[in-house]
Each structure stands twice: as C-alpha cells, then as structure tokens.
Amino acid sequence: MKKVKLHDKEFELLIDAATIDQAIAKVANEINKDLKDTKPLFLSILNGSFMFTSDLLKQITIPGTEICFMRIASYEGTSSTGKIKELIGCNVNLTDRTIVILEDMIDSGRSMTYLIDYLKGKHPKAIKVATMFYKPKALTHPVTVDYCALELENDFVVGRGLDYDGLGRNYPDLYILSTATNE
C-alpha cells in the first residue's frame, strides 16, 4: 500500500518491509558476532518493539539467549507526554547479565534514559541498546545506541510496530505522516 488512513490522518509509504528486513538482519549479525560468548538477556520494550523483537530474535544464534518483556509508555497521539509510566516489569534476575534492550524507536531518548537508569540499579554486567529506528535529530537525552537498523528524520511514522493512537502497528512497511493532507 502506498497510503493508509488511521483515524483522522493519512500516511504515505516511507520504507518498504524488504528494506527493514535487511537492516534488521544486519543488526542480528552484529549482535551474534559481538555477544557470542555472553548468554544475553534481550529485554523487549512493549508495545512497539514486538515486531522488531520477533524479527531480530529469529536470527539470533547465541546459545543461552533469553528474552523478557517490559512495558513503558510516554506517548499519547502523535507526541510525547513527557512522563514515563512503567506498566509491566521484568521479573528476571539481572545481576551480572548482559542485557540488550530492544526498542522500536529512539527519538527524544527520555524513555531509554529512564530505562537504563532503572536497569543500572539491578547491577547488570553490561547494558546494550538495539533499536529498529533511531531519530538522532530528535535526541534530547544522551543515549548510546549500540545497534541501529535504520536512522530516520524527526517525522511521525507508523507501521512495523509503531502506532497512531493504537492503529497501524500491524503494517510491515513504515509510513510517514502525510503533510499534504494533515496540515
């Protein structure tokens, strides 16, 4: 599909699924190489990262790999509320573990900074950050991104796990808010 309508907004195709798949495969190869001897714990941040997590972990070949899920939220509509809410926590012992945080998108870095600070209190051996999409121009909180599939401009996007008020997560492609019809 070249265009989709979600609620009151129209979105145009930005990146097709095949391009995203190739970028995720590259990240998986890097992680397999870098963390081959670590038995990493992948911490998937819900809701948005469910597709990235699924696509990435099917390609992770590291023995002893584990996965845990955590849900935090800071968005309503098309903008951040500025407040972080932890909704579901991870009940796994993180002491001396190599943790790889899996995030759908890093934009301001506020949620990731919150999460990293929280995880440091659990005494892990190392914390790595892997994201499907990264908006470096939107970054307002310093975050080190260890693995990034694709960099984006600071535009509102949906698809591949990202939503607009609950809709659009199911699209395999990435769509950008259409400026022609939403001004």
Short mmCIF file of N, CA, C and O in Angstrom, two decimals, residues 50-97:
data_model
loop_
_atom_site.label_atom_id
_atom_site.label_comp_id
_atom_site.label_asym_id
_atom_site.label_seq_id
_atom_site.Cartn_x
_atom_site.Cartn_y
_atom_site.Cartn_z
N PHE A 50 7.47 -5.28 19.63
CA PHE A 50 7.13 -6.69 19.45
C PHE A 50 7.53 -7.20 18.06
O PHE A 50 8.02 -8.31 17.94
N MET A 51 7.35 -6.40 17.01
CA MET A 51 7.73 -6.86 15.67
C MET A 51 9.25 -6.92 15.53
O MET A 51 9.79 -7.87 14.98
N PHE A 52 9.94 -5.89 16.01
CA PHE A 52 11.40 -5.86 15.95
C PHE A 52 11.96 -7.06 16.73
O PHE A 52 12.85 -7.76 16.24
N THR A 53 11.43 -7.30 17.90
CA THR A 53 11.89 -8.42 18.72
C THR A 53 11.72 -9.75 17.99
O THR A 53 12.64 -10.55 17.92
N SER A 54 10.55 -9.95 17.43
CA SER A 54 10.28 -11.20 16.71
C SER A 54 11.21 -11.36 15.50
O SER A 54 11.82 -12.41 15.31
N ASP A 55 11.32 -10.31 14.71
CA ASP A 55 12.16 -10.37 13.50
C ASP A 55 13.63 -10.57 13.85
O ASP A 55 14.33 -11.34 13.20
N LEU A 56 14.10 -9.89 14.89
CA LEU A 56 15.51 -9.97 15.27
C LEU A 56 15.84 -11.32 15.90
O LEU A 56 16.80 -11.98 15.50
N LEU A 57 15.05 -11.75 16.86
CA LEU A 57 15.41 -12.96 17.62
C LEU A 57 15.34 -14.23 16.79
O LEU A 57 16.03 -15.20 17.12
N LYS A 58 14.59 -14.23 15.71
CA LYS A 58 14.59 -15.39 14.82
C LYS A 58 15.97 -15.58 14.18
O LYS A 58 16.28 -16.65 13.69
N GLN A 59 16.78 -14.53 14.21
CA GLN A 59 18.10 -14.57 13.58
C GLN A 59 19.25 -14.58 14.58
O GLN A 59 20.41 -14.58 14.20
N ILE A 60 18.95 -14.57 15.86
CA ILE A 60 19.98 -14.62 16.90
C ILE A 60 20.34 -16.09 17.15
O ILE A 60 19.47 -16.91 17.44
N THR A 61 21.62 -16.39 17.03
CA THR A 61 22.10 -17.78 17.15
C THR A 61 22.96 -18.01 18.39
O THR A 61 23.61 -19.04 18.49
N ILE A 62 22.95 -17.11 19.33
CA ILE A 62 23.79 -17.19 20.52
C ILE A 62 23.19 -18.20 21.50
O ILE A 62 22.04 -18.04 21.93
N PRO A 63 23.96 -19.23 21.87
CA PRO A 63 23.45 -20.20 22.86
C PRO A 63 23.16 -19.51 24.20
O PRO A 63 23.89 -18.62 24.62
N GLY A 64 22.08 -19.92 24.85
CA GLY A 64 21.73 -19.37 26.15
C GLY A 64 20.96 -18.06 26.09
O GLY A 64 20.74 -17.43 27.13
N THR A 65 20.55 -17.64 24.90
CA THR A 65 19.79 -16.40 24.76
C THR A 65 18.47 -16.51 25.50
O THR A 65 17.78 -17.52 25.41
N GLU A 66 18.12 -15.45 26.23
CA GLU A 66 16.84 -15.37 26.92
C GLU A 66 16.13 -14.08 26.52
O GLU A 66 16.77 -13.14 26.05
N ILE A 67 14.82 -14.05 26.75
CA ILE A 67 14.04 -12.85 26.47
C ILE A 67 13.08 -12.56 27.61
O ILE A 67 12.56 -13.46 28.25
N CYS A 68 12.91 -11.27 27.86
CA CYS A 68 12.00 -10.78 28.88
C CYS A 68 11.30 -9.55 28.28
O CYS A 68 11.84 -8.91 27.37
N PHE A 69 10.13 -9.23 28.80
CA PHE A 69 9.38 -8.10 28.28
C PHE A 69 9.11 -7.08 29.38
O PHE A 69 8.89 -7.43 30.53
N MET A 70 9.12 -5.82 28.97
CA MET A 70 8.78 -4.73 29.87
C MET A 70 7.95 -3.74 29.07
O MET A 70 8.19 -3.54 27.87
N ARG A 71 6.99 -3.15 29.73
CA ARG A 71 6.16 -2.17 29.03
C ARG A 71 6.28 -0.83 29.74
O ARG A 71 6.03 -0.73 30.94
N ILE A 72 6.69 0.18 28.98
CA ILE A 72 6.69 1.55 29.46
C ILE A 72 6.01 2.39 28.39
O ILE A 72 5.98 2.02 27.22
N ALA A 73 5.46 3.51 28.78
CA ALA A 73 4.74 4.34 27.83
C ALA A 73 4.99 5.82 28.12
O ALA A 73 5.10 6.22 29.27
N SER A 74 5.06 6.63 27.04
CA SER A 74 5.18 8.07 27.21
C SER A 74 4.44 8.84 26.12
O SER A 74 4.46 10.06 26.11
N TYR A 75 3.81 8.14 25.17
CA TYR A 75 3.15 8.81 24.05
C TYR A 75 1.64 8.77 24.17
O TYR A 75 1.07 7.80 24.64
N GLU A 76 1.02 9.86 23.72
CA GLU A 76 -0.42 9.93 23.50
C GLU A 76 -0.60 10.65 22.19
O GLU A 76 -0.07 11.75 22.00
N GLY A 77 -1.32 10.04 21.25
CA GLY A 77 -1.47 10.66 19.93
C GLY A 77 -0.15 10.67 19.19
O GLY A 77 0.53 9.67 19.10
N THR A 78 0.24 11.85 18.70
CA THR A 78 1.47 11.97 17.92
C THR A 78 2.61 12.61 18.70
O THR A 78 3.64 12.93 18.13
N SER A 79 2.44 12.84 20.01
CA SER A 79 3.51 13.49 20.76
C SER A 79 3.69 12.84 22.13
O SER A 79 2.79 12.21 22.67
N SER A 80 4.87 13.07 22.68
CA SER A 80 5.21 12.51 23.98
C SER A 80 4.54 13.31 25.08
O SER A 80 4.44 14.53 25.01
N THR A 81 4.11 12.62 26.13
CA THR A 81 3.53 13.29 27.29
C THR A 81 4.62 13.87 28.19
O THR A 81 4.34 14.70 29.04
N GLY A 82 5.85 13.39 28.01
CA GLY A 82 6.95 13.83 28.87
C GLY A 82 7.01 13.06 30.18
O GLY A 82 7.89 13.28 30.99
N LYS A 83 6.07 12.17 30.41
CA LYS A 83 6.03 11.38 31.63
C LYS A 83 6.18 9.90 31.27
O LYS A 83 5.56 9.41 30.36
N ILE A 84 7.00 9.19 32.02
CA ILE A 84 7.24 7.77 31.79
C ILE A 84 6.38 6.97 32.77
O ILE A 84 6.37 7.26 33.96
N LYS A 85 5.69 5.97 32.24
CA LYS A 85 4.89 5.09 33.08
C LYS A 85 5.38 3.66 32.86
O LYS A 85 5.34 3.17 31.74
N GLU A 86 5.88 3.01 33.90
CA GLU A 86 6.23 1.59 33.81
C GLU A 86 4.96 0.81 34.07
O GLU A 86 4.35 0.92 35.13
N LEU A 87 4.55 0.02 33.10
CA LEU A 87 3.29 -0.68 33.21
C LEU A 87 3.45 -2.16 33.52
O LEU A 87 2.68 -2.74 34.25
N ILE A 88 4.45 -2.80 32.95
CA ILE A 88 4.73 -4.21 33.22
C ILE A 88 6.23 -4.33 33.41
O ILE A 88 7.00 -3.86 32.59
N GLY A 89 6.66 -4.97 34.48
CA GLY A 89 8.08 -5.10 34.75
C GLY A 89 8.64 -6.45 34.37
O GLY A 89 7.89 -7.38 34.07
N CYS A 90 9.94 -6.54 34.39
CA CYS A 90 10.66 -7.78 34.10
C CYS A 90 11.02 -8.43 35.44
O CYS A 90 11.63 -7.80 36.29
N ASN A 91 10.64 -9.69 35.61
CA ASN A 91 10.86 -10.39 36.88
C ASN A 91 12.08 -11.31 36.87
O ASN A 91 12.17 -12.21 37.68
N VAL A 92 13.02 -11.08 35.96
CA VAL A 92 14.22 -11.90 35.85
C VAL A 92 15.35 -11.24 36.62
O VAL A 92 15.48 -10.01 36.62
N ASN A 93 16.19 -12.04 37.30
CA ASN A 93 17.35 -11.51 37.99
C ASN A 93 18.34 -10.97 36.95
O ASN A 93 18.81 -11.72 36.09
N LEU A 94 18.67 -9.70 37.03
CA LEU A 94 19.53 -9.05 36.03
C LEU A 94 20.98 -8.91 36.50
O LEU A 94 21.83 -8.47 35.72
N THR A 95 21.28 -9.31 37.70
CA THR A 95 22.63 -9.19 38.24
C THR A 95 23.64 -9.94 37.36
O THR A 95 23.44 -11.11 37.04
N ASP A 96 24.69 -9.23 36.98
CA ASP A 96 25.80 -9.78 36.18
C ASP A 96 25.37 -10.31 34.82
O ASP A 96 26.06 -11.15 34.23
N ARG A 97 24.25 -9.85 34.29
CA ARG A 97 23.77 -10.26 32.97
C ARG A 97 24.13 -9.21 31.93
O ARG A 97 24.21 -8.02 32.23
#
